[in-house]
mmCIF file of C-alpha atoms in Angstrom:
data_model
loop_
_atom_site.group_PDB
_atom_site.id
_atom_site.type_symbol
_atom_site.label_atom_id
_atom_site.label_comp_id
_atom_site.label_asym_id
_atom_site.label_seq_id
_atom_site.Cartn_x
_atom_site.Cartn_y
_atom_site.Cartn_z
ATOM 1 C CA MET F 1 65.004 31.519 156.650
ATOM 2 C CA ARG F 2 62.375 33.726 155.061
ATOM 3 C CA THR F 3 64.947 35.483 152.888
ATOM 4 C CA GLU F 4 65.778 32.123 151.275
ATOM 5 C CA THR F 5 62.249 30.845 150.641
ATOM 6 C CA ALA F 6 60.495 31.034 147.266
ATOM 7 C CA ASN F 7 58.110 33.937 146.759
ATOM 8 C CA PRO F 8 54.666 32.668 145.694
ATOM 9 C CA ARG F 9 53.962 35.973 143.939
ATOM 10 C CA THR F 10 56.874 35.590 141.517
ATOM 11 C CA THR F 11 56.956 31.889 140.654
ATOM 12 C CA ASP F 12 56.435 32.721 136.964
ATOM 13 C CA LEU F 13 59.159 35.386 136.865
ATOM 14 C CA ASP F 14 60.881 33.730 133.908
ATOM 15 C CA ALA F 15 57.667 33.743 131.868
ATOM 16 C CA MET F 16 56.920 37.444 132.406
ATOM 17 C CA SER F 17 57.468 40.279 129.970
ATOM 18 C CA THR F 18 60.103 42.876 130.783
ATOM 19 C CA LEU F 19 57.481 45.261 132.155
ATOM 20 C CA GLU F 20 55.870 42.497 134.225
ATOM 21 C CA VAL F 21 59.239 41.576 135.761
ATOM 22 C CA LEU F 22 59.779 45.209 136.723
ATOM 23 C CA GLN F 23 56.261 45.502 138.122
ATOM 24 C CA ALA F 24 56.795 42.371 140.222
ATOM 25 C CA ILE F 25 60.090 43.663 141.643
ATOM 26 C CA ASN F 26 58.573 47.075 142.281
ATOM 27 C CA ALA F 27 55.603 45.543 144.083
ATOM 28 C CA GLU F 28 57.968 43.706 146.421
ATOM 29 C CA ASP F 29 60.092 46.823 146.947
ATOM 30 C CA ARG F 30 57.027 48.754 148.117
ATOM 31 C CA THR F 31 56.834 46.482 151.176
ATOM 32 C CA VAL F 32 60.295 47.393 152.440
ATOM 33 C CA ALA F 33 59.555 50.803 153.954
ATOM 34 C CA ALA F 34 56.668 49.322 155.941
ATOM 35 C CA ALA F 35 58.935 46.535 157.225
ATOM 36 C CA VAL F 36 61.493 49.122 158.350
ATOM 37 C CA GLN F 37 58.758 51.216 159.963
ATOM 38 C CA ARG F 38 57.829 48.287 162.188
ATOM 39 C CA VAL F 39 61.317 48.204 163.733
ATOM 40 C CA LEU F 40 61.846 51.935 164.228
ATOM 41 C CA PRO F 41 61.856 51.620 168.054
ATOM 42 C CA ALA F 42 64.826 49.238 167.768
ATOM 43 C CA VAL F 43 66.561 51.562 165.296
ATOM 44 C CA ALA F 44 66.027 54.428 167.762
ATOM 45 C CA ARG F 45 67.732 52.425 170.525
ATOM 46 C CA ALA F 46 70.619 51.736 168.165
ATOM 47 C CA VAL F 47 70.926 55.449 167.328
ATOM 48 C CA ASP F 48 70.989 56.350 171.024
ATOM 49 C CA LEU F 49 73.787 53.818 171.533
ATOM 50 C CA VAL F 50 75.815 55.431 168.728
ATOM 51 C CA VAL F 51 75.127 58.934 170.069
ATOM 52 C CA ALA F 52 76.362 57.931 173.528
ATOM 53 C CA ALA F 53 79.501 56.489 171.957
ATOM 54 C CA ARG F 54 80.178 59.591 169.880
ATOM 55 C CA GLN F 55 79.807 61.796 172.943
ATOM 56 C CA GLN F 56 82.729 59.972 174.566
ATOM 57 C CA GLY F 57 84.876 59.929 171.436
ATOM 58 C CA GLY F 58 83.807 56.489 170.266
ATOM 59 C CA ARG F 59 83.289 55.263 166.727
ATOM 60 C CA LEU F 60 80.488 53.741 164.676
ATOM 61 C CA VAL F 61 81.956 50.594 163.080
ATOM 62 C CA TYR F 62 79.949 48.769 160.422
ATOM 63 C CA VAL F 63 80.871 45.115 159.865
ATOM 64 C CA GLY F 64 79.558 42.886 157.097
ATOM 65 C CA ALA F 65 80.241 40.610 154.148
ATOM 66 C CA GLY F 66 79.129 40.823 150.531
ATOM 67 C CA THR F 67 76.271 43.205 149.842
ATOM 68 C CA SER F 68 75.730 43.888 153.544
ATOM 69 C CA GLY F 69 79.365 44.850 154.073
ATOM 70 C CA ARG F 70 79.414 47.010 150.953
ATOM 71 C CA LEU F 71 76.369 48.919 152.210
ATOM 72 C CA GLY F 72 78.068 49.606 155.548
ATOM 73 C CA LEU F 73 81.232 50.763 153.813
ATOM 74 C CA LEU F 74 79.196 52.975 151.488
ATOM 75 C CA ASP F 75 77.501 54.668 154.440
ATOM 76 C CA ALA F 76 80.813 55.159 156.219
ATOM 77 C CA VAL F 77 82.595 56.829 153.309
ATOM 78 C CA GLU F 78 79.715 59.279 152.802
ATOM 79 C CA CYS F 79 79.915 60.659 156.350
ATOM 80 C CA PRO F 80 83.040 62.866 156.006
ATOM 81 C CA PRO F 81 81.771 64.942 153.050
ATOM 82 C CA THR F 82 78.227 65.090 154.401
ATOM 83 C CA PHE F 83 78.867 65.750 158.087
ATOM 84 C CA GLY F 84 82.469 66.936 158.234
ATOM 85 C CA THR F 85 83.530 63.914 160.294
ATOM 86 C CA ALA F 86 87.017 62.466 160.278
ATOM 87 C CA PRO F 87 87.304 59.191 158.320
ATOM 88 C CA SER F 88 88.031 57.436 161.622
ATOM 89 C CA GLU F 89 84.676 58.397 163.180
ATOM 90 C CA VAL F 90 82.531 56.097 161.037
ATOM 91 C CA VAL F 91 84.279 53.019 159.686
ATOM 92 C CA GLY F 92 83.162 50.199 157.410
ATOM 93 C CA LEU F 93 84.800 46.774 157.670
ATOM 94 C CA LEU F 94 84.123 44.479 154.713
ATOM 95 C CA ALA F 95 85.035 40.796 154.883
ATOM 96 C CA GLY F 96 88.029 40.399 152.593
ATOM 97 C CA GLY F 97 89.086 44.029 152.863
ATOM 98 C CA ASP F 98 88.256 47.101 150.800
ATOM 99 C CA GLY F 99 89.223 45.234 147.637
ATOM 100 C CA ALA F 100 86.208 42.978 148.160
ATOM 101 C CA PHE F 101 83.979 45.964 147.376
ATOM 102 C CA ALA F 102 84.511 45.443 143.652
ATOM 103 C CA VAL F 103 85.614 41.801 143.474
ATOM 104 C CA ALA F 104 84.221 39.039 145.691
ATOM 105 C CA VAL F 105 86.778 37.401 148.000
ATOM 106 C CA GLU F 106 85.759 33.762 148.237
ATOM 107 C CA GLY F 107 85.435 32.389 151.746
ATOM 108 C CA ALA F 108 85.987 35.714 153.512
ATOM 109 C CA GLU F 109 82.487 35.775 154.977
ATOM 110 C CA ASP F 110 83.122 32.398 156.650
ATOM 111 C CA ASP F 111 86.410 33.467 158.256
ATOM 112 C CA GLU F 112 85.737 34.224 161.912
ATOM 113 C CA ASP F 113 89.419 34.805 162.710
ATOM 114 C CA LEU F 114 89.504 37.486 160.005
ATOM 115 C CA ALA F 115 86.720 39.409 161.735
ATOM 116 C CA VAL F 116 88.577 39.385 165.043
ATOM 117 C CA ALA F 117 91.819 40.443 163.346
ATOM 118 C CA ASP F 118 90.053 43.300 161.545
ATOM 119 C CA LEU F 119 88.516 44.637 164.767
ATOM 120 C CA GLU F 120 91.770 44.233 166.696
ATOM 121 C CA ALA F 121 93.647 46.128 163.986
ATOM 122 C CA LEU F 122 91.134 48.937 164.391
ATOM 123 C CA GLY F 123 91.562 48.864 168.159
ATOM 124 C CA VAL F 124 87.848 48.522 168.887
ATOM 125 C CA GLY F 125 87.116 49.037 172.558
ATOM 126 C CA PRO F 126 84.481 50.036 175.132
ATOM 127 C CA ALA F 127 83.868 53.489 173.653
ATOM 128 C CA ASP F 128 82.876 52.119 170.225
ATOM 129 C CA VAL F 129 79.714 50.638 168.723
ATOM 130 C CA VAL F 130 79.941 47.726 166.295
ATOM 131 C CA VAL F 131 77.026 47.329 163.881
ATOM 132 C CA GLY F 132 76.864 43.857 162.363
ATOM 133 C CA LEU F 133 75.045 43.776 159.033
ATOM 134 C CA ALA F 134 73.858 40.364 157.808
ATOM 135 C CA ALA F 135 70.756 39.814 155.702
ATOM 136 C CA SER F 136 70.681 36.142 156.677
ATOM 137 C CA GLY F 137 71.507 36.919 160.277
ATOM 138 C CA ARG F 138 74.025 34.081 160.432
ATOM 139 C CA THR F 139 77.149 35.238 158.562
ATOM 140 C CA PRO F 140 80.185 33.842 160.468
ATOM 141 C CA TYR F 141 82.295 36.984 159.916
ATOM 142 C CA VAL F 142 79.563 39.109 161.510
ATOM 143 C CA LEU F 143 78.860 36.664 164.312
ATOM 144 C CA ALA F 144 82.536 36.650 165.253
ATOM 145 C CA ALA F 145 82.684 40.447 165.115
ATOM 146 C CA LEU F 146 79.751 40.796 167.499
ATOM 147 C CA ARG F 147 81.238 38.228 169.880
ATOM 148 C CA HIS F 148 84.511 40.179 169.890
ATOM 149 C CA ALA F 149 82.629 43.429 170.519
ATOM 150 C CA GLY F 150 81.068 41.830 173.572
ATOM 151 C CA ARG F 151 84.433 40.598 174.858
ATOM 152 C CA VAL F 152 86.066 44.024 174.644
ATOM 153 C CA GLY F 153 83.054 45.867 176.074
ATOM 154 C CA ALA F 154 82.021 47.688 172.891
ATOM 155 C CA GLY F 155 78.374 48.429 172.217
ATOM 156 C CA SER F 156 76.790 46.234 169.571
ATOM 157 C CA VAL F 157 73.907 46.395 167.102
ATOM 158 C CA SER F 158 72.756 43.704 164.694
ATOM 159 C CA VAL F 159 70.808 44.347 161.494
ATOM 160 C CA ALA F 160 69.255 41.259 159.918
ATOM 161 C CA CYS F 161 66.283 40.405 157.710
ATOM 162 C CA ASN F 162 65.220 37.133 159.305
ATOM 163 C CA PRO F 163 63.350 36.979 162.639
ATOM 164 C CA GLY F 164 65.160 35.142 165.425
ATOM 165 C CA SER F 165 68.550 35.458 163.748
ATOM 166 C CA PRO F 166 71.729 34.234 165.495
ATOM 167 C CA VAL F 167 73.276 37.719 165.252
ATOM 168 C CA SER F 168 70.367 39.125 167.262
ATOM 169 C CA ALA F 169 71.286 37.046 170.286
ATOM 170 C CA LEU F 170 74.768 38.600 170.338
ATOM 171 C CA ALA F 171 73.809 42.279 170.086
ATOM 172 C CA ASP F 172 72.860 44.882 172.673
ATOM 173 C CA VAL F 173 70.255 46.104 170.180
ATOM 174 C CA ALA F 174 68.789 43.768 167.571
ATOM 175 C CA VAL F 175 67.169 45.255 164.473
ATOM 176 C CA GLU F 176 65.280 42.551 162.581
ATOM 177 C CA VAL F 177 63.636 43.843 159.410
ATOM 178 C CA ASP F 178 61.409 41.016 158.167
ATOM 179 C CA THR F 179 61.486 41.679 154.427
ATOM 180 C CA GLY F 180 60.231 38.206 153.515
ATOM 181 C CA PRO F 181 60.998 36.213 150.350
ATOM 182 C CA GLU F 182 62.777 38.001 147.534
ATOM 183 C CA ALA F 183 61.335 38.378 144.030
ATOM 184 C CA LEU F 184 64.359 36.348 142.912
ATOM 185 C CA THR F 185 64.692 33.577 145.475
ATOM 186 C CA GLY F 186 67.592 34.156 147.857
ATOM 187 C CA SER F 187 68.862 37.311 146.149
ATOM 188 C CA THR F 188 69.173 39.423 149.279
ATOM 189 C CA ARG F 189 70.725 42.314 147.345
ATOM 190 C CA LEU F 190 67.082 43.160 146.545
ATOM 191 C CA LYS F 191 64.611 43.826 149.390
ATOM 192 C CA ALA F 192 66.991 42.848 152.190
ATOM 193 C CA GLY F 193 69.710 45.064 150.722
ATOM 194 C CA THR F 194 67.295 47.964 150.400
ATOM 195 C CA ALA F 195 66.180 47.527 154.006
ATOM 196 C CA GLN F 196 69.755 47.467 155.286
ATOM 197 C CA LYS F 197 70.583 50.588 153.278
ATOM 198 C CA MET F 198 67.589 52.361 154.813
ATOM 199 C CA VAL F 199 68.652 51.363 158.329
ATOM 200 C CA CYS F 200 72.255 52.496 157.730
ATOM 201 C CA ASN F 201 70.941 55.820 156.388
ATOM 202 C CA MET F 202 68.914 56.255 159.564
ATOM 203 C CA LEU F 203 71.678 55.228 161.951
ATOM 204 C CA SER F 204 74.278 57.634 160.639
ATOM 205 C CA THR F 205 71.951 60.520 159.808
ATOM 206 C CA ALA F 206 70.029 60.464 163.097
ATOM 207 C CA ALA F 207 73.241 60.062 165.100
ATOM 208 C CA MET F 208 74.773 63.065 163.349
ATOM 209 C CA VAL F 209 71.613 65.121 163.903
ATOM 210 C CA ARG F 210 71.698 64.238 167.595
ATOM 211 C CA THR F 211 75.380 65.210 167.911
ATOM 212 C CA GLY F 212 75.102 68.685 166.415
ATOM 213 C CA LYS F 213 76.063 68.054 162.804
ATOM 214 C CA VAL F 214 72.804 69.489 161.441
ATOM 215 C CA TYR F 215 70.996 72.825 161.826
ATOM 216 C CA LYS F 216 67.304 72.702 160.964
ATOM 217 C CA ASN F 217 67.516 70.159 158.119
ATOM 218 C CA LEU F 218 70.716 71.569 156.661
ATOM 219 C CA MET F 219 74.167 69.959 156.352
ATOM 220 C CA VAL F 220 76.017 72.767 158.079
ATOM 221 C CA ASP F 221 79.137 70.646 158.559
ATOM 222 C CA VAL F 222 79.424 69.807 154.854
ATOM 223 C CA ARG F 223 82.987 69.871 153.529
ATOM 224 C CA PRO F 224 83.143 72.052 150.390
ATOM 225 C CA THR F 225 85.807 69.956 148.655
ATOM 226 C CA ASN F 226 84.602 70.453 145.072
ATOM 227 C CA ALA F 227 82.690 73.020 143.015
ATOM 228 C CA LYS F 228 79.331 71.372 143.658
ATOM 229 C CA LEU F 229 79.871 71.306 147.410
ATOM 230 C CA VAL F 230 81.173 74.892 147.475
ATOM 231 C CA ASP F 231 77.927 75.967 145.833
ATOM 232 C CA ARG F 232 75.928 73.812 148.249
ATOM 233 C CA ALA F 233 77.706 75.324 151.253
ATOM 234 C CA ARG F 234 76.905 78.822 149.984
ATOM 235 C CA ARG F 235 73.226 77.928 149.590
ATOM 236 C CA ILE F 236 73.146 76.258 153.001
ATOM 237 C CA VAL F 237 74.551 79.358 154.709
ATOM 238 C CA ALA F 238 72.205 81.653 152.792
ATOM 239 C CA GLY F 239 69.169 79.551 153.678
ATOM 240 C CA ALA F 240 70.109 79.030 157.307
ATOM 241 C CA ALA F 241 70.858 82.695 157.960
ATOM 242 C CA GLY F 242 68.206 84.195 155.665
ATOM 243 C CA VAL F 243 70.711 86.214 153.640
ATOM 244 C CA ASP F 244 71.547 86.458 149.954
ATOM 245 C CA GLU F 245 74.305 84.326 148.468
ATOM 246 C CA GLY F 246 76.694 87.279 148.279
ATOM 247 C CA ARG F 247 76.648 87.739 152.048
ATOM 248 C CA ALA F 248 76.786 83.983 152.524
ATOM 249 C CA ASP F 249 79.866 83.769 150.310
ATOM 250 C CA ALA F 250 81.610 86.540 152.226
ATOM 251 C CA ALA F 251 80.862 84.848 155.553
ATOM 252 C CA LEU F 252 82.125 81.526 154.231
ATOM 253 C CA ARG F 253 85.401 83.098 153.157
ATOM 254 C CA ALA F 254 85.813 84.675 156.597
ATOM 255 C CA ALA F 255 85.021 81.308 158.177
ATOM 256 C CA ASP F 256 87.643 79.480 156.071
ATOM 257 C CA GLY F 257 84.894 77.652 154.193
ATOM 258 C CA HIS F 258 83.188 76.217 157.293
ATOM 259 C CA ALA F 259 79.455 76.584 156.773
ATOM 260 C CA LYS F 260 78.517 76.079 160.422
ATOM 261 C CA THR F 261 80.829 78.858 161.568
ATOM 262 C CA ALA F 262 79.500 81.160 158.853
ATOM 263 C CA VAL F 263 75.905 80.507 159.923
ATOM 264 C CA VAL F 264 76.663 81.390 163.557
ATOM 265 C CA MET F 265 78.533 84.517 162.448
ATOM 266 C CA LEU F 266 75.515 85.768 160.521
ATOM 267 C CA LEU F 267 72.833 84.770 163.015
ATOM 268 C CA ALA F 268 74.703 85.923 166.135
ATOM 269 C CA GLY F 269 76.290 88.984 164.526
ATOM 270 C CA CYS F 270 79.821 88.058 165.486
ATOM 271 C CA ASP F 271 83.173 87.413 163.812
ATOM 272 C CA ALA F 272 84.630 83.990 162.977
ATOM 273 C CA PRO F 273 86.723 83.514 166.158
ATOM 274 C CA ALA F 274 83.718 84.368 168.337
ATOM 275 C CA ALA F 275 81.517 82.013 166.307
ATOM 276 C CA ARG F 276 84.022 79.210 166.781
ATOM 277 C CA ASP F 277 84.129 79.883 170.523
ATOM 278 C CA ARG F 278 80.337 79.780 170.707
ATOM 279 C CA LEU F 279 80.228 76.477 168.838
ATOM 280 C CA ALA F 280 82.945 74.973 171.035
ATOM 281 C CA ALA F 281 81.051 76.015 174.158
ATOM 282 C CA HIS F 282 77.853 74.355 172.939
ATOM 283 C CA GLY F 283 79.091 71.087 171.508
ATOM 284 C CA GLY F 284 78.916 72.271 167.922
ATOM 285 C CA ARG F 285 75.160 72.854 168.038
ATOM 286 C CA VAL F 286 74.164 75.903 166.026
ATOM 287 C CA ARG F 287 70.883 76.674 167.820
ATOM 288 C CA GLU F 288 72.547 76.773 171.223
ATOM 289 C CA ALA F 289 75.575 78.650 169.892
ATOM 290 C CA VAL F 290 73.369 81.394 168.435
ATOM 291 C CA ALA F 291 71.214 81.635 171.564
ATOM 292 C CA GLY F 292 74.216 81.611 173.904
#
């Protein structure tokens, strides 16, 4: 596996100065975006699979162990505040449970029965998409999860950093980001982890864009659950509608804090109930709601 081979550019890592170590790591990191760029067509197919699932009430379910699983869980927990989704819409399953986020659970990644039990507990079925994250491409927990997804008719995506990975053979869409040898041999929390984070960012963000959670490039479904997000929602409404923050604040209050509703109110010149009706009639898409 390329992720496990020694990197000829960093064989003297232990003899380098602090700055040289950082320069070596940074030089390797600069190759990651290009590696992800090469697999964008596969990522696009994965996004379309997630979009189709969301349109029929299905879920995006990340599955992984160790760093890979933590990255999936991290992406999942960021979706509700960013896109106003319910916690059940994007889910992260980490081998060993949520407690394994902070403390490694020995042997969990090798437990295939655990993966099946986790997916069964979630009730994964034909409407859902399971995304298996595995830098090596051979993690037993992920392999078992993808096999189970196939048995129950769920869509499946694999994200690995080794070409020809076993997980790829089990997925409807295989995303293989060839990040090559790590600066520190076998430490896939480095380039492979960065690549997986980038792919997760793309999967969730593009899927939410395609399902009406974004207007222009603004998070109009943001949940203003703290002072920072209240201020952000006000600025989003002001920018989207081309009004000052005073008018944006008034619209937000009338819309019960829902930025998307406030934007439609201001752009379509209607009250909150009418804005909600417009959004409901157009699948939550602001452009169509304003035009319609």
